mmCIF file with all atom_site columns, C-alpha atoms in Angstrom:
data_model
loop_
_atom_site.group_PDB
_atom_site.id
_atom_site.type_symbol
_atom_site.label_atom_id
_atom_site.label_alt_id
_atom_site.label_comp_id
_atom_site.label_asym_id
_atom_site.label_entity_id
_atom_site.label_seq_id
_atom_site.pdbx_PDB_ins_code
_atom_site.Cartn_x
_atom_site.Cartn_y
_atom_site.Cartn_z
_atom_site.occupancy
_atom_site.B_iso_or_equiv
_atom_site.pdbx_formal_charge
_atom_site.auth_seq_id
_atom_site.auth_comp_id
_atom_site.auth_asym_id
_atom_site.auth_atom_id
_atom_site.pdbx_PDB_model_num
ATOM 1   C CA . UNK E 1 1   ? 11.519  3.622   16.064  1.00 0.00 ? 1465 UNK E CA 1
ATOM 2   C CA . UNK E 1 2   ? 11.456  0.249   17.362  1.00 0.00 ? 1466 UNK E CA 1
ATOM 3   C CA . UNK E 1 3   ? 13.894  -2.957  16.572  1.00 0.00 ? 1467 UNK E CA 1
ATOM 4   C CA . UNK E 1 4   ? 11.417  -5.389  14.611  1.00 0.00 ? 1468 UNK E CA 1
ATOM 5   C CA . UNK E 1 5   ? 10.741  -8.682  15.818  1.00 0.00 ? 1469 UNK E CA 1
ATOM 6   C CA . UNK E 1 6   ? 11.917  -10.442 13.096  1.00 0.00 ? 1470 UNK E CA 1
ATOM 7   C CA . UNK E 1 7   ? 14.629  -8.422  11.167  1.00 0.00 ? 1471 UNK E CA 1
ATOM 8   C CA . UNK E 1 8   ? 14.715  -8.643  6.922   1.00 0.00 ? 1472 UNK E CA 1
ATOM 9   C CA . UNK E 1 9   ? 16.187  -11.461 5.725   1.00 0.00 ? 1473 UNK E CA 1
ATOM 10  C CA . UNK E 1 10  ? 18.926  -11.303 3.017   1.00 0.00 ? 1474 UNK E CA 1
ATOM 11  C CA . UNK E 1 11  ? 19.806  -13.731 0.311   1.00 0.00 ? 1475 UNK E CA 1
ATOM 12  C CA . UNK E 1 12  ? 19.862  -16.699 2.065   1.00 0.00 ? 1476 UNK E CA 1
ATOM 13  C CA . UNK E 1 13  ? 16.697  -16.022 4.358   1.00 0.00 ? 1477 UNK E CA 1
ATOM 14  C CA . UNK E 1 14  ? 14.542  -15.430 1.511   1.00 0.00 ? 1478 UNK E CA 1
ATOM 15  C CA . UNK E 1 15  ? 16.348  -17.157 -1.521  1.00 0.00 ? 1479 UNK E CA 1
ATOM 16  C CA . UNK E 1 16  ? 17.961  -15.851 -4.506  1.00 0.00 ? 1480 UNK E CA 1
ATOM 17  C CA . UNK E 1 17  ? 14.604  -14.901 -6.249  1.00 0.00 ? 1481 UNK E CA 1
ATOM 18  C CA . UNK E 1 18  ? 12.704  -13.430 -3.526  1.00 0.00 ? 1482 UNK E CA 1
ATOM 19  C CA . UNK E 1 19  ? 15.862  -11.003 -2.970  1.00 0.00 ? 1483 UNK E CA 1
ATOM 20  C CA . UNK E 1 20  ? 16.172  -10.130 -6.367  1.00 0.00 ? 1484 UNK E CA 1
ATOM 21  C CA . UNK E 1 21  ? 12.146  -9.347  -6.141  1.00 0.00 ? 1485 UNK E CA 1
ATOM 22  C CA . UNK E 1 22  ? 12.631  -7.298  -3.305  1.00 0.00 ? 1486 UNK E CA 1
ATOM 23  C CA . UNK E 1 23  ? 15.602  -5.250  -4.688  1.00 0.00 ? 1487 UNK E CA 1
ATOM 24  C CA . UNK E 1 24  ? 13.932  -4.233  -7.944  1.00 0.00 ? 1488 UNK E CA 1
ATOM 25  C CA . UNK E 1 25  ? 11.008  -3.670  -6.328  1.00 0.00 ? 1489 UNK E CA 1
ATOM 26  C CA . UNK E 1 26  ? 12.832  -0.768  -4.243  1.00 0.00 ? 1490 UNK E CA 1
ATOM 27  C CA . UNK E 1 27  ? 13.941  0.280   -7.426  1.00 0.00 ? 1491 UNK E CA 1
ATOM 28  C CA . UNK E 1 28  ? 11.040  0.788   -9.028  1.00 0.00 ? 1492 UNK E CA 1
ATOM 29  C CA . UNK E 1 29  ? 9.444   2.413   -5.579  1.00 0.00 ? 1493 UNK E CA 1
ATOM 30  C CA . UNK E 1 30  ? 12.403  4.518   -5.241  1.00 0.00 ? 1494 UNK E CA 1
ATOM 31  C CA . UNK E 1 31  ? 13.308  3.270   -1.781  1.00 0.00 ? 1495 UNK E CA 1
ATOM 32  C CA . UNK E 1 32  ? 15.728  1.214   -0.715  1.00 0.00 ? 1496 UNK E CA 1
ATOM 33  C CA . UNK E 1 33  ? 14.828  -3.083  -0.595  1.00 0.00 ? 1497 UNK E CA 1
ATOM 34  C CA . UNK E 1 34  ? 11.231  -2.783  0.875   1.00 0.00 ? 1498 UNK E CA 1
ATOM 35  C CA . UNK E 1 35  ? 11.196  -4.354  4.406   1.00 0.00 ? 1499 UNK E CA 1
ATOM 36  C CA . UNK E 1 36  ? 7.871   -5.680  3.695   1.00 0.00 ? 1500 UNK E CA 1
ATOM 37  C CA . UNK E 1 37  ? 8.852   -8.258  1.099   1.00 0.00 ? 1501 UNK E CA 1
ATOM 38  C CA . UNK E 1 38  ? 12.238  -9.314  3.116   1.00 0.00 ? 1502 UNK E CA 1
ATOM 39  C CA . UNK E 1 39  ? 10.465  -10.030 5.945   1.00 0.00 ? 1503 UNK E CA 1
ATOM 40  C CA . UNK E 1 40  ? 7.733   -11.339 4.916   1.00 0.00 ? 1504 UNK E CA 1
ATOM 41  C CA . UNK E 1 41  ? 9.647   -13.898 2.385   1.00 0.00 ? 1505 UNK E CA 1
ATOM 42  C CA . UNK E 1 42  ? 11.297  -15.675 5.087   1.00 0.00 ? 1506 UNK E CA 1
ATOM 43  C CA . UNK E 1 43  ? 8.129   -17.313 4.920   1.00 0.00 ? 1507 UNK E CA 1
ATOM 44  C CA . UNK E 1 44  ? 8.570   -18.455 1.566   1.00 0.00 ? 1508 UNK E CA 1
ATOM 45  C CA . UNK E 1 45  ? 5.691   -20.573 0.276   1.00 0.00 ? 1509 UNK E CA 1
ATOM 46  C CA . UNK E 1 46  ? 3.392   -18.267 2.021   1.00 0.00 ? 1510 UNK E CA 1
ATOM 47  C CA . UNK E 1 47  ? 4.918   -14.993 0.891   1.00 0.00 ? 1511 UNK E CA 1
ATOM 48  C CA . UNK E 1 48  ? 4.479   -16.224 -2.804  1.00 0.00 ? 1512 UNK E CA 1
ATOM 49  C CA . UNK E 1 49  ? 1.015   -16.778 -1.951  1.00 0.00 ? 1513 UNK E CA 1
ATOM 50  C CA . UNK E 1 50  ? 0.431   -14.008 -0.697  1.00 0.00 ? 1514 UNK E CA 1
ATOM 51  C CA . UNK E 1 51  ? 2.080   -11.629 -3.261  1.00 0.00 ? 1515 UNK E CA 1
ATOM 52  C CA . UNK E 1 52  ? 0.352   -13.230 -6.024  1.00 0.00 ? 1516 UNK E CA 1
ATOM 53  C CA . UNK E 1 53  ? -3.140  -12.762 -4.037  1.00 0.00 ? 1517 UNK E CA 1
ATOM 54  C CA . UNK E 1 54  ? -2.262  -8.749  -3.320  1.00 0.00 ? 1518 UNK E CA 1
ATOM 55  C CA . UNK E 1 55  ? -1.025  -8.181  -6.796  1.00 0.00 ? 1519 UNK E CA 1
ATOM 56  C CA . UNK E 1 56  ? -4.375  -9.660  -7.676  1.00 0.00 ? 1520 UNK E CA 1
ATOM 57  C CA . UNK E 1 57  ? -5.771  -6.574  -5.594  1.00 0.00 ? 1521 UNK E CA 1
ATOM 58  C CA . UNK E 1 58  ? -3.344  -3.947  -7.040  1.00 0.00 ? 1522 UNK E CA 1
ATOM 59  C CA . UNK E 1 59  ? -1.657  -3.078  -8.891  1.00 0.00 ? 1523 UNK E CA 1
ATOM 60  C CA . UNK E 1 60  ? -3.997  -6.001  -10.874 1.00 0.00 ? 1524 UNK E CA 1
ATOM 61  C CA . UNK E 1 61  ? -7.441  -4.840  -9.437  1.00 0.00 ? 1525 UNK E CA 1
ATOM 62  C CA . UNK E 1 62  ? -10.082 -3.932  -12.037 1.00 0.00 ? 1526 UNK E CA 1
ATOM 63  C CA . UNK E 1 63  ? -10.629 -0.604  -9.706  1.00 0.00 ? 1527 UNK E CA 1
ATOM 64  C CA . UNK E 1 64  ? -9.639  2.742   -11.053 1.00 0.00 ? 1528 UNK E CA 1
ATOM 65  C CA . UNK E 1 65  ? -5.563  2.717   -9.158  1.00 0.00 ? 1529 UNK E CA 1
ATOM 66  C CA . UNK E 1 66  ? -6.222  6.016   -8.351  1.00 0.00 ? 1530 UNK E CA 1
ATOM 67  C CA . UNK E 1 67  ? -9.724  4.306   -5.982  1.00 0.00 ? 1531 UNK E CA 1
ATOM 68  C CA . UNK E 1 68  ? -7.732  1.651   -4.688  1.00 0.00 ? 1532 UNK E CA 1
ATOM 69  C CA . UNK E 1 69  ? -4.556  3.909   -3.369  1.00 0.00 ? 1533 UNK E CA 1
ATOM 70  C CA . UNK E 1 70  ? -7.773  6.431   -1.765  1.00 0.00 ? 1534 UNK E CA 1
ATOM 71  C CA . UNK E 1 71  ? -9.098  2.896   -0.154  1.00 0.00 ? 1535 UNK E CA 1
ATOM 72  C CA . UNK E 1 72  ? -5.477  1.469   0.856   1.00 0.00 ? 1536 UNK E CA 1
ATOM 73  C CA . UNK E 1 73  ? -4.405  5.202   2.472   1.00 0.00 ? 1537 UNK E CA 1
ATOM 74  C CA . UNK E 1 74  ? -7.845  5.496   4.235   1.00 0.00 ? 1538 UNK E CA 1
ATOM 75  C CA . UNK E 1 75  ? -7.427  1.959   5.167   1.00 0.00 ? 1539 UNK E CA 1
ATOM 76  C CA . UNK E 1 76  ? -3.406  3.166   6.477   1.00 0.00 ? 1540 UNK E CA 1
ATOM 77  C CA . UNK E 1 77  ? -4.698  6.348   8.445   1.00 0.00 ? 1541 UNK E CA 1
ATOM 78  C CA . UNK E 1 78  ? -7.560  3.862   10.142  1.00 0.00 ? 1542 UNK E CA 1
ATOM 79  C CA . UNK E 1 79  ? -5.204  1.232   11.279  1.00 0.00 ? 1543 UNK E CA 1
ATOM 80  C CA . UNK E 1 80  ? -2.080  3.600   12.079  1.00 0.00 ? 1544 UNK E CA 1
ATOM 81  C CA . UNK E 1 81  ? 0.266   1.530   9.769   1.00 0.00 ? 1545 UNK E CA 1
ATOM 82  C CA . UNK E 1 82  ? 3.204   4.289   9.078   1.00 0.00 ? 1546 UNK E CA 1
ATOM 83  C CA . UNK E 1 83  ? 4.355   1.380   6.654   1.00 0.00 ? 1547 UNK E CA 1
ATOM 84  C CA . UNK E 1 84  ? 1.588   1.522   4.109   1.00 0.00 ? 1548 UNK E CA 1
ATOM 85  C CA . UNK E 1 85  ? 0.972   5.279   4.589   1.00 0.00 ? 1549 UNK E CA 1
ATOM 86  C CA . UNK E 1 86  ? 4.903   6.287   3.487   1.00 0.00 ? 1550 UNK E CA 1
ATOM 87  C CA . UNK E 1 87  ? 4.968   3.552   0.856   1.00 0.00 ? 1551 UNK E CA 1
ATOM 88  C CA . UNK E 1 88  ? 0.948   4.199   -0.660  1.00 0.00 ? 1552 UNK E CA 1
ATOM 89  C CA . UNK E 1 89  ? 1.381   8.401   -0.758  1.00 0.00 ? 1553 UNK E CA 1
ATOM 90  C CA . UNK E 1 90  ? 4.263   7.607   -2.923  1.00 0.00 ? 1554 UNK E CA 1
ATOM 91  C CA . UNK E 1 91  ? 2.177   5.139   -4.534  1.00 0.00 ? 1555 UNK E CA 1
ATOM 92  C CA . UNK E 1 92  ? -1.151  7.089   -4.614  1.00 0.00 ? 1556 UNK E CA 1
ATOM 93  C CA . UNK E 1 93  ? 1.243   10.616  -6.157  1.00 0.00 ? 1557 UNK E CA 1
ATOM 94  C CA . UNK E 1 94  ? 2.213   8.052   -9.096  1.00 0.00 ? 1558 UNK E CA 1
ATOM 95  C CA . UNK E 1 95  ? -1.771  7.121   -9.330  1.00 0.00 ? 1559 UNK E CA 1
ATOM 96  C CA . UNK E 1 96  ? -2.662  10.584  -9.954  1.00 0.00 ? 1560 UNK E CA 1
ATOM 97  C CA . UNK E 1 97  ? -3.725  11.880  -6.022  1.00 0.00 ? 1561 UNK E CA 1
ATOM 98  C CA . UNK E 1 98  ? -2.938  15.483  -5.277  1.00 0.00 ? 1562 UNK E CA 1
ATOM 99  C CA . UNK E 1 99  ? -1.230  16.825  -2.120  1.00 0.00 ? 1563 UNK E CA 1
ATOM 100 C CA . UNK E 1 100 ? -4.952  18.144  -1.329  1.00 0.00 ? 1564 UNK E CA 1
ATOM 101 C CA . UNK E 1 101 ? -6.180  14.928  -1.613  1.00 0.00 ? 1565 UNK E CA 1
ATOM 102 C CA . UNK E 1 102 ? -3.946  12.852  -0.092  1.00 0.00 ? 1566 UNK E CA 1
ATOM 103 C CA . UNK E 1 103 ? -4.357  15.262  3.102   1.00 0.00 ? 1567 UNK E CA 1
ATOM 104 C CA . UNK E 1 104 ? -7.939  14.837  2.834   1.00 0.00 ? 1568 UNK E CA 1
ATOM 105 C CA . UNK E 1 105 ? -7.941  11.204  3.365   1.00 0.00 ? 1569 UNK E CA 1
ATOM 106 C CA . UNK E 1 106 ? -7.168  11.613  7.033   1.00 0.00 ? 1570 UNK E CA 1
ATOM 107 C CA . UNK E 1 107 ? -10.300 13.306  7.306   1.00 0.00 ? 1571 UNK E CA 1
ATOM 108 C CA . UNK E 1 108 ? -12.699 10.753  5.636   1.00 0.00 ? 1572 UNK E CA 1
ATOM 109 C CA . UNK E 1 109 ? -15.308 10.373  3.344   1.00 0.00 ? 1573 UNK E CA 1
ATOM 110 C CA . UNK E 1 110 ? -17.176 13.474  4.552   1.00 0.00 ? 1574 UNK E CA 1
ATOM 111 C CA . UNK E 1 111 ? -14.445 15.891  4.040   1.00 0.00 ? 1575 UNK E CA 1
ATOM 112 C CA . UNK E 1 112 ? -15.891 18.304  1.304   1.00 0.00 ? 1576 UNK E CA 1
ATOM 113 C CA . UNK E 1 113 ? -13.903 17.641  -2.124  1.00 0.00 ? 1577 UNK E CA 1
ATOM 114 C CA . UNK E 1 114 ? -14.694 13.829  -2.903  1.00 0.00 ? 1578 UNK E CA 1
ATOM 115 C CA . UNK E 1 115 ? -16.737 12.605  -5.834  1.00 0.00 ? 1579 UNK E CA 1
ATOM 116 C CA . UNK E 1 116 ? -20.185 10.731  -4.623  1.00 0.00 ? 1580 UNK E CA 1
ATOM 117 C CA . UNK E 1 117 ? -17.979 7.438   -5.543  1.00 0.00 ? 1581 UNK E CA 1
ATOM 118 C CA . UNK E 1 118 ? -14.976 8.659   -3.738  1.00 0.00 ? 1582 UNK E CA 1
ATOM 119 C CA . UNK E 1 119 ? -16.795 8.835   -0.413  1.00 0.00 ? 1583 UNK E CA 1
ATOM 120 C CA . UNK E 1 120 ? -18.507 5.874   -0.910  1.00 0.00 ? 1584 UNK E CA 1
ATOM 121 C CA . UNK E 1 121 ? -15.422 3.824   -0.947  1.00 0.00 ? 1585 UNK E CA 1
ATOM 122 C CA . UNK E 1 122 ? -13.652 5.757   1.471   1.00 0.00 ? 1586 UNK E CA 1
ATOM 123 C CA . UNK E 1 123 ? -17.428 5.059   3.791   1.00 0.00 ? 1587 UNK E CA 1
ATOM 124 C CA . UNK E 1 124 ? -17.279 1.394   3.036   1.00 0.00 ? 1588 UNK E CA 1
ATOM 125 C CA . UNK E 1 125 ? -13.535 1.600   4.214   1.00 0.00 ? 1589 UNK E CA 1
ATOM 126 C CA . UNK E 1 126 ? -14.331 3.014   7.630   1.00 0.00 ? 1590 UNK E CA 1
ATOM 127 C CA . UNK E 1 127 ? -17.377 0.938   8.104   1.00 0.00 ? 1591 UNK E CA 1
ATOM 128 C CA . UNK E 1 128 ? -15.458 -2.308  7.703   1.00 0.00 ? 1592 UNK E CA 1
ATOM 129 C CA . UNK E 1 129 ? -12.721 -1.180  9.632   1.00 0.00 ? 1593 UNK E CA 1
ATOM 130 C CA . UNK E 1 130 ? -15.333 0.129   12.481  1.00 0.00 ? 1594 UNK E CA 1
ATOM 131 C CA . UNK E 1 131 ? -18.259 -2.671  11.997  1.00 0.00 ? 1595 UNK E CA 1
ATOM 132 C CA . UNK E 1 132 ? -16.572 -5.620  10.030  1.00 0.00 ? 1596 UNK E CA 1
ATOM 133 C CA . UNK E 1 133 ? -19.317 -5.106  7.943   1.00 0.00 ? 1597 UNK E CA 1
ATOM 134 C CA . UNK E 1 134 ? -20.749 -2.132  5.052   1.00 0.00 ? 1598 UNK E CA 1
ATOM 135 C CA . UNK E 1 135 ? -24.022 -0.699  6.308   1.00 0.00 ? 1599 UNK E CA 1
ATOM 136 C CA . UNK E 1 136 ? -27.247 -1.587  3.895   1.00 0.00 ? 1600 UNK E CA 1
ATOM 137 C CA . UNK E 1 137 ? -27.521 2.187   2.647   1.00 0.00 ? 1601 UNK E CA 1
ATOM 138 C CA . UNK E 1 138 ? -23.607 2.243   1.546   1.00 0.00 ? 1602 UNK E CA 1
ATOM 139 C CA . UNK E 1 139 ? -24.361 -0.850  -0.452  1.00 0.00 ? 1603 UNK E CA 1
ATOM 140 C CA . UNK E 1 140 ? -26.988 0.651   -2.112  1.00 0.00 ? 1604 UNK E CA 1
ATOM 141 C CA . UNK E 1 141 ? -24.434 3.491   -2.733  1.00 0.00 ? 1605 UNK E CA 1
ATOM 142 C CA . UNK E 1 142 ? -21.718 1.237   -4.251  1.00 0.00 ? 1606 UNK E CA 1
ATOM 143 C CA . UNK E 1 143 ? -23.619 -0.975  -5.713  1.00 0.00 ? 1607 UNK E CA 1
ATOM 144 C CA . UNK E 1 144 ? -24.964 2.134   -7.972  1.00 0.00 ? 1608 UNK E CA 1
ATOM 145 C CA . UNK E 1 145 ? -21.559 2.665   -9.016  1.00 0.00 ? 1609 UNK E CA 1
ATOM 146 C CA . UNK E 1 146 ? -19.438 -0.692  -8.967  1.00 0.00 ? 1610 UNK E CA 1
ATOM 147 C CA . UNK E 1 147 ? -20.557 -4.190  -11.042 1.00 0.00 ? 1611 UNK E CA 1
ATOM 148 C CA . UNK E 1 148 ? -20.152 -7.390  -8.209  1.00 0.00 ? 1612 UNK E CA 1
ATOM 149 C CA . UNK E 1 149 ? -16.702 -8.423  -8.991  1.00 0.00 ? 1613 UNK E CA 1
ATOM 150 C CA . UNK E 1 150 ? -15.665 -4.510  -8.380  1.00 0.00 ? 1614 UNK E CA 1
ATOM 151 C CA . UNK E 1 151 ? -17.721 -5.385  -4.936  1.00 0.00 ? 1615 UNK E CA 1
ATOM 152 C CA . UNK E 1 152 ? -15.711 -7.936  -4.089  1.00 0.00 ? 1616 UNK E CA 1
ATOM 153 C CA . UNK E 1 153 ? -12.866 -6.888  -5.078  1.00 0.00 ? 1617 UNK E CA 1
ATOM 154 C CA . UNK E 1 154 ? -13.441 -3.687  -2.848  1.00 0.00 ? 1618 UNK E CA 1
ATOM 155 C CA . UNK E 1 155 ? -14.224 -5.861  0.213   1.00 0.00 ? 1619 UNK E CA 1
ATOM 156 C CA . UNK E 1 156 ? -11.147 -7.973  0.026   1.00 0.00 ? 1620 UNK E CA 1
ATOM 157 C CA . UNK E 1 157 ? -8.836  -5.129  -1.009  1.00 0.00 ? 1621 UNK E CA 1
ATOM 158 C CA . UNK E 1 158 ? -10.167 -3.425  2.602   1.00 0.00 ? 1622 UNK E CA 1
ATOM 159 C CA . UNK E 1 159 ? -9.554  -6.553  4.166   1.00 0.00 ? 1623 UNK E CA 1
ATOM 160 C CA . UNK E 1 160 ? -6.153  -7.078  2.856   1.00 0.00 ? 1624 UNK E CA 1
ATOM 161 C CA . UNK E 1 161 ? -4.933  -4.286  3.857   1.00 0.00 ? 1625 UNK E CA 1
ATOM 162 C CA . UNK E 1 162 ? -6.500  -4.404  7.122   1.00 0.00 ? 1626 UNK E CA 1
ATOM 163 C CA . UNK E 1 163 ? -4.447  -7.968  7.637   1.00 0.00 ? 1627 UNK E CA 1
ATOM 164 C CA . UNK E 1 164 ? -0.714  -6.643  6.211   1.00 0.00 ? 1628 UNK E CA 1
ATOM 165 C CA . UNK E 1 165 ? -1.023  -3.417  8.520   1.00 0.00 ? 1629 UNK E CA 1
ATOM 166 C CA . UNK E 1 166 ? -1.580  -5.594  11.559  1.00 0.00 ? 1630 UNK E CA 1
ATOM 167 C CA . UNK E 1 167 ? 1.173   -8.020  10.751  1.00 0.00 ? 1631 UNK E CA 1
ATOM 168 C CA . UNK E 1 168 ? 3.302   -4.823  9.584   1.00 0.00 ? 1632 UNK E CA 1
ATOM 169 C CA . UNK E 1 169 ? 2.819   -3.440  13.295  1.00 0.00 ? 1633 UNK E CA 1
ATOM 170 C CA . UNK E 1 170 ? 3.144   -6.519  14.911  1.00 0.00 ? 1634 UNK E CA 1
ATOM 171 C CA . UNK E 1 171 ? 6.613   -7.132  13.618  1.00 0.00 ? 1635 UNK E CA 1
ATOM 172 C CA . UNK E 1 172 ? 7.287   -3.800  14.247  1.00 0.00 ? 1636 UNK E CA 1
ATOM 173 C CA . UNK E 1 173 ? 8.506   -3.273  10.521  1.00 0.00 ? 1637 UNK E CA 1
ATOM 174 C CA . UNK E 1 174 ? 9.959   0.419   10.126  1.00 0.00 ? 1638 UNK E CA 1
ATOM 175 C CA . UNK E 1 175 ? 8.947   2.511   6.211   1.00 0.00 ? 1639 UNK E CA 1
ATOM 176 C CA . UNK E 1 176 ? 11.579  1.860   3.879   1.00 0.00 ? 1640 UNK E CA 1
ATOM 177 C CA . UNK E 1 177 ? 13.734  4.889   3.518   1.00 0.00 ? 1641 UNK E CA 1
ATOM 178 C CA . UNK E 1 178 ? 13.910  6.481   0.118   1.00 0.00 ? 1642 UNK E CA 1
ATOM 179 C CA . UNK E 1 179 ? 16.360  5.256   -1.647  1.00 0.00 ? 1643 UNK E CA 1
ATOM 180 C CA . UNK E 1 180 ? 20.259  6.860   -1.829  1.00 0.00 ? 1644 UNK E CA 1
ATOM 181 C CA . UNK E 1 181 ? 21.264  8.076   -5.207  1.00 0.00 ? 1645 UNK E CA 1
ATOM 182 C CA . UNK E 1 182 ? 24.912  6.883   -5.779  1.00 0.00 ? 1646 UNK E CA 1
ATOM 183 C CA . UNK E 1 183 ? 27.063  9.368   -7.212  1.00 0.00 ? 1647 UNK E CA 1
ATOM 184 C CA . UNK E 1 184 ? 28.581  8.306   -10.372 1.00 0.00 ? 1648 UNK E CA 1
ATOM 185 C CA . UNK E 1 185 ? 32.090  10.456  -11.589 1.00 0.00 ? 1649 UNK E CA 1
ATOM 186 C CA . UNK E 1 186 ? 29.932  12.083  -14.377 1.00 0.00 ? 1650 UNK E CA 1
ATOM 187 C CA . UNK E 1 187 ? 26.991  13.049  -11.825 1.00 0.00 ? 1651 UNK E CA 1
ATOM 188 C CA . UNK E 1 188 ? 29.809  14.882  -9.631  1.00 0.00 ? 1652 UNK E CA 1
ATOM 189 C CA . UNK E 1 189 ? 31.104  16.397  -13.208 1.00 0.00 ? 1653 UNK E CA 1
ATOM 190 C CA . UNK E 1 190 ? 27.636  17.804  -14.137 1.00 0.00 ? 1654 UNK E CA 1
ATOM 191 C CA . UNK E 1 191 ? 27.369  19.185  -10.545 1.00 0.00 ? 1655 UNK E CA 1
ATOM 192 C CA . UNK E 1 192 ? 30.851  21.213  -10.098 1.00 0.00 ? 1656 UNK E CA 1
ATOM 193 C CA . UNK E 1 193 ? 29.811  22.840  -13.295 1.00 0.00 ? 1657 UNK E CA 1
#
C-alpha cells in the first residue's frame, strides 16, 4: 500500500459538515470514514460540487442501481481503481448483484450470463474507456433499450467514474477498511453465554 499524496483531512481540513458527511456516510457503507470524501473535501467548494453532480449519477440516476453498480464495477476493473472496486461490490451486493455476477464483470460484456441490456452497457463501458467514444452499432443497441436522458446519463456516469478513479490513483487513496464493531458490555454478555 502506498502513503497518499495528500492524507484525509479531519474536522478542521474539511469543516464541521463535510466531516460529519463523511462519518455517516461510513456508517451507512459499513466502513470506517470513507477516504474518498475526506480527501476530496479539503477542496471544499469543489467537493460540494462535485458530490451533488455524482449523487445526480447514483444513487439519483434514473438507471436501474443494479445497471449503474454493473457500469461503475466494469468501469473499476477497466481503470484498476481498488477504491471503487472494494467500495461498489459492497455497493453493487446491496443493489441486488450476485457473487456470480460480480465475478463476471471482470470478464466483460461477452461473458455468457448477461441480459442483451446488460452487455450493452457493460460494451458501451469498455468502448469509452478503450475509444472515448460508443461505436455506431452499440448505439443502435442502447438506444433500443434506454430513452436519451438514460443515454446521457449512461455516458456521463462512464465518464465520472473514469475521472474519480484517476484522481483516486493519483492521490494514491487506499479502500476504506470495513468498519470495527465496538463492543458494548451487553454485546460481550450475549457472547460469553
Amino acid at each position: 500500500m502506498r502513503r497518499p499524496r495528500i492524507a484525509p483531512g479531519g474536522r478542521r481540513e474539511i469543516g464541521v459538515v463535510a466531516w460529519v458527511f463523511a462519518r455517516a456516510a461510513g456508517r451507512v457503507t459499513g466502513t470506517e470514514t470513507p477516504a474518498l470524501f475526506t480527501t476530496l473535501g479539503r477542496a471544499r467548494g469543489l467537493f460540494w460540487a462535485w458530490l451533488h453532480f455524482a449523487g445526480r449519477l447514483m444513487p439519483g440516476g434514473r438507471l436501474p442501481r443494479r445497471e449503474s453498480e454493473l457500469v461503475i464495477l466494469r468501469v473499476a476493473t477497466l481503470a484498476r481503481s481498488d477504491y471503487e472496486l472494494t467500495h461498489h461490490r459492497r455497493l453493487g451486493r446491496r443493489a441486488g448483484l450476485s457473487e456470480d455476477e460480480l465475478a463476471r464483470v471482470v470478464e466483460g460484456p461477452d461473458a455468457p450470463g448477461w441480459s442483451q441490456r446488460e452487455r450493452l452497457l457493460l460494451r458501451a463501458a469498455d468502448e469509452l474507456h478503450e475509444l472515448r467514444d460508443v461505436t455506431d452499432e452499440t448505439w443502435s443497441g442502447l438506444a433500443a433499450h434506454l430513452d436519451e436522458r438514460r443515454l446521457i446519463e449512461l455516458l456521463l456516469l462512464v465518464g465520472h467514474y473514469e475521472m474519480l478513479a484517476t484522481t483516486l490513483h493519483a492521490l494514491r487513496v487506499s479502500p476504506d477498511a470495513p468498519r470495527r464493531q465496538r463492543r458494548t458490555k451487553r454485546t460481550a454478555r450475549v457472547k460469553s453465554r
